[in-house]
PDB file of C-alpha atoms in Angstrom:
ATOM      1  CA  MET A 728       2.369  -5.648   2.189  1.00  0.00           C
ATOM      2  CA  SER A 729       0.977  -8.190  -0.259  1.00  0.00           C
ATOM      3  CA  LEU A 730      -2.429  -9.799  -0.334  1.00  0.00           C
ATOM      4  CA  ALA A 731      -3.758 -13.176  -1.293  1.00  0.00           C
ATOM      5  CA  GLN A 732      -6.886 -15.251  -0.683  1.00  0.00           C
ATOM      6  CA  ALA A 733     -10.564 -14.296  -1.131  1.00  0.00           C
ATOM      7  CA  THR A 734     -10.887 -16.532  -4.236  1.00  0.00           C
ATOM      8  CA  PRO A 735     -10.804 -14.026  -7.070  1.00  0.00           C
ATOM      9  CA  GLU A 736     -13.432 -13.895  -9.781  1.00  0.00           C
ATOM     10  CA  PRO A 737     -12.368 -13.485 -13.416  1.00  0.00           C
ATOM     11  CA  ALA A 738     -10.888 -10.020 -13.907  1.00  0.00           C
ATOM     12  CA  ALA A 739     -12.142  -9.565 -17.462  1.00  0.00           C
ATOM     13  CA  ALA A 740     -14.294  -6.517 -16.596  1.00  0.00           C
ATOM     14  CA  LEU A 741     -11.494  -4.758 -14.742  1.00  0.00           C
ATOM     15  CA  LYS A 742      -9.580  -1.925 -16.363  1.00  0.00           C
ATOM     16  CA  TYR A 743      -6.726  -2.376 -13.865  1.00  0.00           C
ATOM     17  CA  LYS A 744      -5.936  -5.963 -12.843  1.00  0.00           C
ATOM     18  CA  ARG A 745      -2.606  -5.348 -11.051  1.00  0.00           C
ATOM     19  CA  VAL A 746      -2.770  -2.508  -8.561  1.00  0.00           C
ATOM     20  CA  LEU A 747      -0.132  -0.880  -6.386  1.00  0.00           C
ATOM     21  CA  LEU A 748      -2.148   1.126  -3.855  1.00  0.00           C
ATOM     22  CA  LYS A 749      -0.348   3.757  -1.775  1.00  0.00           C
ATOM     23  CA  ILE A 750      -2.201   4.590   1.445  1.00  0.00           C
ATOM     24  CA  SER A 751      -0.731   7.496   3.375  1.00  0.00           C
ATOM     25  CA  GLY A 752      -0.375   7.350   7.125  1.00  0.00           C
ATOM     26  CA  GLU A 753      -2.585  10.429   7.301  1.00  0.00           C
ATOM     27  CA  ALA A 754      -5.406   8.510   5.595  1.00  0.00           C
ATOM     28  CA  LEU A 755      -5.266   5.902   8.384  1.00  0.00           C
ATOM     29  CA  MET A 756      -6.044   8.591  10.988  1.00  0.00           C
ATOM     30  CA  GLY A 757      -9.631   8.838   9.778  1.00  0.00           C
ATOM     31  CA  ASP A 758     -11.052  11.985  11.361  1.00  0.00           C
ATOM     32  CA  GLY A 759      -8.443  11.948  14.138  1.00  0.00           C
ATOM     33  CA  GLN A 760      -5.444  14.215  14.531  1.00  0.00           C
ATOM     34  CA  TYR A 761      -2.928  11.447  15.227  1.00  0.00           C
ATOM     35  CA  GLY A 762      -2.514   7.687  15.255  1.00  0.00           C
ATOM     36  CA  ILE A 763      -4.558   4.913  13.692  1.00  0.00           C
ATOM     37  CA  ASP A 764      -8.342   4.784  13.402  1.00  0.00           C
ATOM     38  CA  THR A 765      -9.276   1.084  13.377  1.00  0.00           C
ATOM     39  CA  ALA A 766     -12.646   1.736  11.720  1.00  0.00           C
ATOM     40  CA  THR A 767     -10.857   3.493   8.844  1.00  0.00           C
ATOM     41  CA  CYS A 768      -8.406   0.586   8.513  1.00  0.00           C
ATOM     42  CA  GLU A 769     -11.316  -1.866   8.407  1.00  0.00           C
ATOM     43  CA  ARG A 770     -13.106   0.168   5.732  1.00  0.00           C
ATOM     44  CA  PHE A 771      -9.953   0.326   3.587  1.00  0.00           C
ATOM     45  CA  ALA A 772      -9.404  -3.412   4.165  1.00  0.00           C
ATOM     46  CA  GLN A 773     -12.963  -4.139   3.004  1.00  0.00           C
ATOM     47  CA  GLU A 774     -12.341  -2.144  -0.187  1.00  0.00           C
ATOM     48  CA  VAL A 775      -9.085  -4.001  -0.821  1.00  0.00           C
ATOM     49  CA  LEU A 776     -10.727  -7.396  -0.286  1.00  0.00           C
ATOM     50  CA  GLU A 777     -13.620  -6.470  -2.584  1.00  0.00           C
ATOM     51  CA  ALA A 778     -11.119  -5.498  -5.290  1.00  0.00           C
ATOM     52  CA  ARG A 779      -9.297  -8.779  -4.707  1.00  0.00           C
ATOM     53  CA  LYS A 780     -12.548 -10.713  -4.969  1.00  0.00           C
ATOM     54  CA  ALA A 781     -13.275  -8.914  -8.250  1.00  0.00           C
ATOM     55  CA  GLY A 782     -10.012 -10.363  -9.574  1.00  0.00           C
ATOM     56  CA  ALA A 783      -7.476  -7.585  -8.990  1.00  0.00           C
ATOM     57  CA  GLN A 784      -4.009  -8.338  -7.664  1.00  0.00           C
ATOM     58  CA  ILE A 785      -3.325  -5.787  -4.933  1.00  0.00           C
ATOM     59  CA  CYS A 786      -0.097  -4.606  -3.329  1.00  0.00           C
ATOM     60  CA  LEU A 787      -0.325  -1.992  -0.584  1.00  0.00           C
ATOM     61  CA  VAL A 788       2.359   0.556   0.190  1.00  0.00           C
ATOM     62  CA  ILE A 789       1.648   2.119   3.560  1.00  0.00           C
ATOM     63  CA  GLY A 790       2.946   5.452   4.855  1.00  0.00           C
ATOM     64  CA  GLY A 791       3.830   6.337   8.436  1.00  0.00           C
ATOM     65  CA  GLY A 792       3.279  10.102   8.593  1.00  0.00           C
ATOM     66  CA  ASN A 793       0.398   9.797  11.048  1.00  0.00           C
ATOM     67  CA  ILE A 794       2.895   8.596  13.666  1.00  0.00           C
ATOM     68  CA  PHE A 795       6.291  10.044  12.730  1.00  0.00           C
ATOM     69  CA  ARG A 796       7.968  11.829   9.828  1.00  0.00           C
ATOM     70  CA  GLY A 797      11.681  11.197   9.438  1.00  0.00           C
ATOM     71  CA  MET A 798      12.228  14.473   7.584  1.00  0.00           C
ATOM     72  CA  ALA A 799      10.528  16.451  10.369  1.00  0.00           C
ATOM     73  CA  GLY A 800      12.690  14.795  13.018  1.00  0.00           C
ATOM     74  CA  ALA A 801      15.842  15.507  11.042  1.00  0.00           C
ATOM     75  CA  ALA A 802      14.781  19.131  10.532  1.00  0.00           C
ATOM     76  CA  LYS A 803      14.493  19.520  14.308  1.00  0.00           C
ATOM     77  CA  GLY A 804      18.087  18.406  14.821  1.00  0.00           C
ATOM     78  CA  MET A 805      17.662  14.642  15.128  1.00  0.00           C
ATOM     79  CA  GLU A 806      20.315  12.572  13.376  1.00  0.00           C
ATOM     80  CA  ARG A 807      18.903  11.811   9.913  1.00  0.00           C
ATOM     81  CA  ALA A 808      19.428   8.031   9.989  1.00  0.00           C
ATOM     82  CA  SER A 809      17.719   7.715  13.386  1.00  0.00           C
ATOM     83  CA  ALA A 810      14.815   9.857  12.202  1.00  0.00           C
ATOM     84  CA  ASP A 811      14.449   7.735   9.056  1.00  0.00           C
ATOM     85  CA  TYR A 812      14.465   4.522  11.110  1.00  0.00           C
ATOM     86  CA  MET A 813      11.734   5.935  13.329  1.00  0.00           C
ATOM     87  CA  GLY A 814       9.686   6.732  10.217  1.00  0.00           C
ATOM     88  CA  MET A 815      10.197   3.173   8.971  1.00  0.00           C
ATOM     89  CA  LEU A 816       8.996   1.806  12.313  1.00  0.00           C
ATOM     90  CA  ALA A 817       5.887   3.997  12.060  1.00  0.00           C
ATOM     91  CA  THR A 818       5.271   2.557   8.596  1.00  0.00           C
ATOM     92  CA  VAL A 819       5.509  -1.009   9.938  1.00  0.00           C
ATOM     93  CA  MET A 820       3.074  -0.129  12.733  1.00  0.00           C
ATOM     94  CA  ASN A 821       0.555   1.084  10.149  1.00  0.00           C
ATOM     95  CA  ALA A 822       1.149  -1.961   7.944  1.00  0.00           C
ATOM     96  CA  LEU A 823       0.468  -4.233  10.921  1.00  0.00           C
ATOM     97  CA  ALA A 824      -2.775  -2.337  11.581  1.00  0.00           C
ATOM     98  CA  MET A 825      -3.837  -2.891   7.954  1.00  0.00           C
ATOM     99  CA  GLN A 826      -2.772  -6.549   8.095  1.00  0.00           C
ATOM    100  CA  ASN A 827      -4.896  -6.995  11.214  1.00  0.00           C
ATOM    101  CA  ALA A 828      -7.895  -5.339   9.539  1.00  0.00           C
ATOM    102  CA  ILE A 829      -7.539  -7.461   6.388  1.00  0.00           C
ATOM    103  CA  GLU A 830      -7.153 -10.706   8.311  1.00  0.00           C
ATOM    104  CA  SER A 831     -10.059  -9.878  10.658  1.00  0.00           C
ATOM    105  CA  LEU A 832     -12.229  -9.784   7.522  1.00  0.00           C
ATOM    106  CA  GLY A 833     -10.989 -13.177   6.319  1.00  0.00           C
ATOM    107  CA  GLY A 834      -8.232 -12.010   3.967  1.00  0.00           C
ATOM    108  CA  TYR A 835      -4.517 -12.657   4.044  1.00  0.00           C
ATOM    109  CA  ALA A 836      -1.728 -10.083   4.110  1.00  0.00           C
ATOM    110  CA  ARG A 837       2.045 -10.122   4.494  1.00  0.00           C
ATOM    111  CA  VAL A 838       4.059  -7.265   5.972  1.00  0.00           C
ATOM    112  CA  LEU A 839       7.626  -6.855   4.729  1.00  0.00           C
ATOM    113  CA  SER A 840      10.275  -4.659   6.365  1.00  0.00           C
ATOM    114  CA  ALA A 841      13.861  -3.769   5.508  1.00  0.00           C
ATOM    115  CA  ILE A 842      14.497  -3.466   9.250  1.00  0.00           C
ATOM    116  CA  PRO A 843      14.699  -7.024  10.631  1.00  0.00           C
ATOM    117  CA  MET A 844      11.927  -7.739  13.127  1.00  0.00           C
ATOM    118  CA  VAL A 845      11.058 -11.330  12.355  1.00  0.00           C
ATOM    119  CA  THR A 846       8.584 -11.733  15.214  1.00  0.00           C
ATOM    120  CA  VAL A 847       6.192  -9.196  13.650  1.00  0.00           C
ATOM    121  CA  CYS A 848       6.906  -9.166   9.916  1.00  0.00           C
ATOM    122  CA  GLU A 849       8.875 -10.796   7.141  1.00  0.00           C
ATOM    123  CA  PRO A 850      12.257  -9.450   6.084  1.00  0.00           C
ATOM    124  CA  TYR A 851      12.432  -7.421   2.907  1.00  0.00           C
ATOM    125  CA  ILE A 852      15.550  -8.641   1.148  1.00  0.00           C
ATOM    126  CA  ARG A 853      16.364  -6.565  -1.918  1.00  0.00           C
ATOM    127  CA  ARG A 854      17.965  -9.414  -3.884  1.00  0.00           C
ATOM    128  CA  ARG A 855      15.025 -11.721  -3.209  1.00  0.00           C
ATOM    129  CA  ALA A 856      12.581  -8.963  -4.110  1.00  0.00           C
ATOM    130  CA  MET A 857      14.441  -8.222  -7.339  1.00  0.00           C
ATOM    131  CA  ARG A 858      14.406 -11.928  -8.256  1.00  0.00           C
ATOM    132  CA  GLN A 859      10.622 -11.910  -7.770  1.00  0.00           C
ATOM    133  CA  VAL A 860      10.303  -8.736  -9.833  1.00  0.00           C
ATOM    134  CA  LEU A 861      12.245 -10.344 -12.677  1.00  0.00           C
ATOM    135  CA  ALA A 862      10.530 -13.735 -12.376  1.00  0.00           C
ATOM    136  CA  ARG A 863       7.050 -12.178 -12.366  1.00  0.00           C
ATOM    137  CA  ASP A 864       7.929  -9.470 -14.886  1.00  0.00           C
ATOM    138  CA  LEU A 865       6.698  -6.772 -12.506  1.00  0.00           C
ATOM    139  CA  LYS A 866       7.094  -3.286 -13.905  1.00  0.00           C
ATOM    140  CA  VAL A 867       7.160  -1.029 -10.834  1.00  0.00           C
ATOM    141  CA  MET A 868       9.071  -0.918  -7.531  1.00  0.00           C
ATOM    142  CA  ASP A 869      10.566   1.545  -4.993  1.00  0.00           C
ATOM    143  CA  ALA A 870      11.681   5.161  -5.478  1.00  0.00           C
ATOM    144  CA  SER A 871      12.126   4.953  -9.243  1.00  0.00           C
ATOM    145  CA  ALA A 872       8.472   3.943  -9.674  1.00  0.00           C
ATOM    146  CA  ILE A 873       7.381   7.003 -11.623  1.00  0.00           C
ATOM    147  CA  ALA A 874      10.230   6.696 -14.126  1.00  0.00           C
ATOM    148  CA  LEU A 875       9.600   2.971 -14.518  1.00  0.00           C
ATOM    149  CA  MET A 876       5.895   3.547 -14.964  1.00  0.00           C
ATOM    150  CA  ARG A 877       6.544   6.213 -17.587  1.00  0.00           C
ATOM    151  CA  ASP A 878       9.100   4.030 -19.393  1.00  0.00           C
ATOM    152  CA  ASN A 879       6.688   1.077 -19.422  1.00  0.00           C
ATOM    153  CA  ALA A 880       3.560   3.111 -20.234  1.00  0.00           C
ATOM    154  CA  ILE A 881       1.898   2.174 -16.928  1.00  0.00           C
ATOM    155  CA  PRO A 882      -0.606   4.806 -15.782  1.00  0.00           C
ATOM    156  CA  ILE A 883      -0.696   6.352 -12.312  1.00  0.00           C
ATOM    157  CA  VAL A 884      -4.271   6.821 -11.121  1.00  0.00           C
ATOM    158  CA  VAL A 885      -4.815   9.274  -8.282  1.00  0.00           C
ATOM    159  CA  PHE A 886      -8.098   9.113  -6.358  1.00  0.00           C
ATOM    160  CA  SER A 887      -9.541   9.594  -2.887  1.00  0.00           C
ATOM    161  CA  ILE A 888      -9.870   6.346  -0.984  1.00  0.00           C
ATOM    162  CA  HIS A 889     -12.061   8.146   1.549  1.00  0.00           C
ATOM    163  CA  LYS A 890     -15.124   7.719  -0.704  1.00  0.00           C
ATOM    164  CA  ARG A 891     -16.698   4.305  -0.207  1.00  0.00           C
ATOM    165  CA  GLY A 892     -16.365   2.147  -3.305  1.00  0.00           C
ATOM    166  CA  ALA A 893     -13.681   4.368  -4.857  1.00  0.00           C
ATOM    167  CA  LEU A 894     -11.157   1.538  -5.328  1.00  0.00           C
ATOM    168  CA  ALA A 895     -13.745  -0.673  -7.042  1.00  0.00           C
ATOM    169  CA  ASP A 896     -14.739   2.241  -9.275  1.00  0.00           C
ATOM    170  CA  VAL A 897     -11.136   2.986 -10.248  1.00  0.00           C
ATOM    171  CA  ILE A 898     -10.141  -0.596 -11.077  1.00  0.00           C
ATOM    172  CA  SER A 899     -13.303  -0.865 -13.192  1.00  0.00           C
ATOM    173  CA  GLY A 900     -12.483   2.337 -15.064  1.00  0.00           C
ATOM    174  CA  ARG A 901     -15.244   4.399 -13.432  1.00  0.00           C
ATOM    175  CA  GLY A 902     -15.384   6.988 -10.694  1.00  0.00           C
ATOM    176  CA  ILE A 903     -13.581  10.233 -10.036  1.00  0.00           C
ATOM    177  CA  SER A 904      -9.824  10.078 -10.525  1.00  0.00           C
ATOM    178  CA  THR A 905      -6.908  11.697 -12.293  1.00  0.00           C
ATOM    179  CA  THR A 906      -4.752   9.577 -14.579  1.00  0.00           C
ATOM    180  CA  ILE A 907      -1.118  10.441 -15.224  1.00  0.00           C
ATOM    181  CA  SER A 908       0.241   8.796 -18.366  1.00  0.00           C
ATOM    182  CA  ASP A 909       2.057   9.493 -21.621  1.00  0.00           C
TER     183      ASP A 909
END
């Protein structure tokens, strides 16, 4: 999912100007035991849009564990590929919920999926994505992210998004977080 709009202010005061934010499916449950809590999505969307307005470039990576876990399905005897596809569909469902929350607050978001479903999201095409990575000199993508981040001296900042204002604090270099770096 990528974000645009909300006319950014100069990012001079920000410690982190380009942010890849991973939101787990479990975080989208709010206080629930299952599914998607729309109030939680809206609160996260507000934080993302505030960071965008402050000048940060934000990319969200959304999990699907609140709906289905491919590994759990495979462990219970389901064919692994089918279980993984179901997990990917759960991820798209969560991404659509976040897109809806962001757009309801006046922002813009795109949902990309490697499983073609052009009526609900844009196709993720690896070659096209890699061309964009090279053209924009992006330093981090997919499963090798930690190695790439280490190799390019890009820190990983771990924090709780459940605290209001946590994203703004982190991108400004404040707040409670753990930084993993060389």
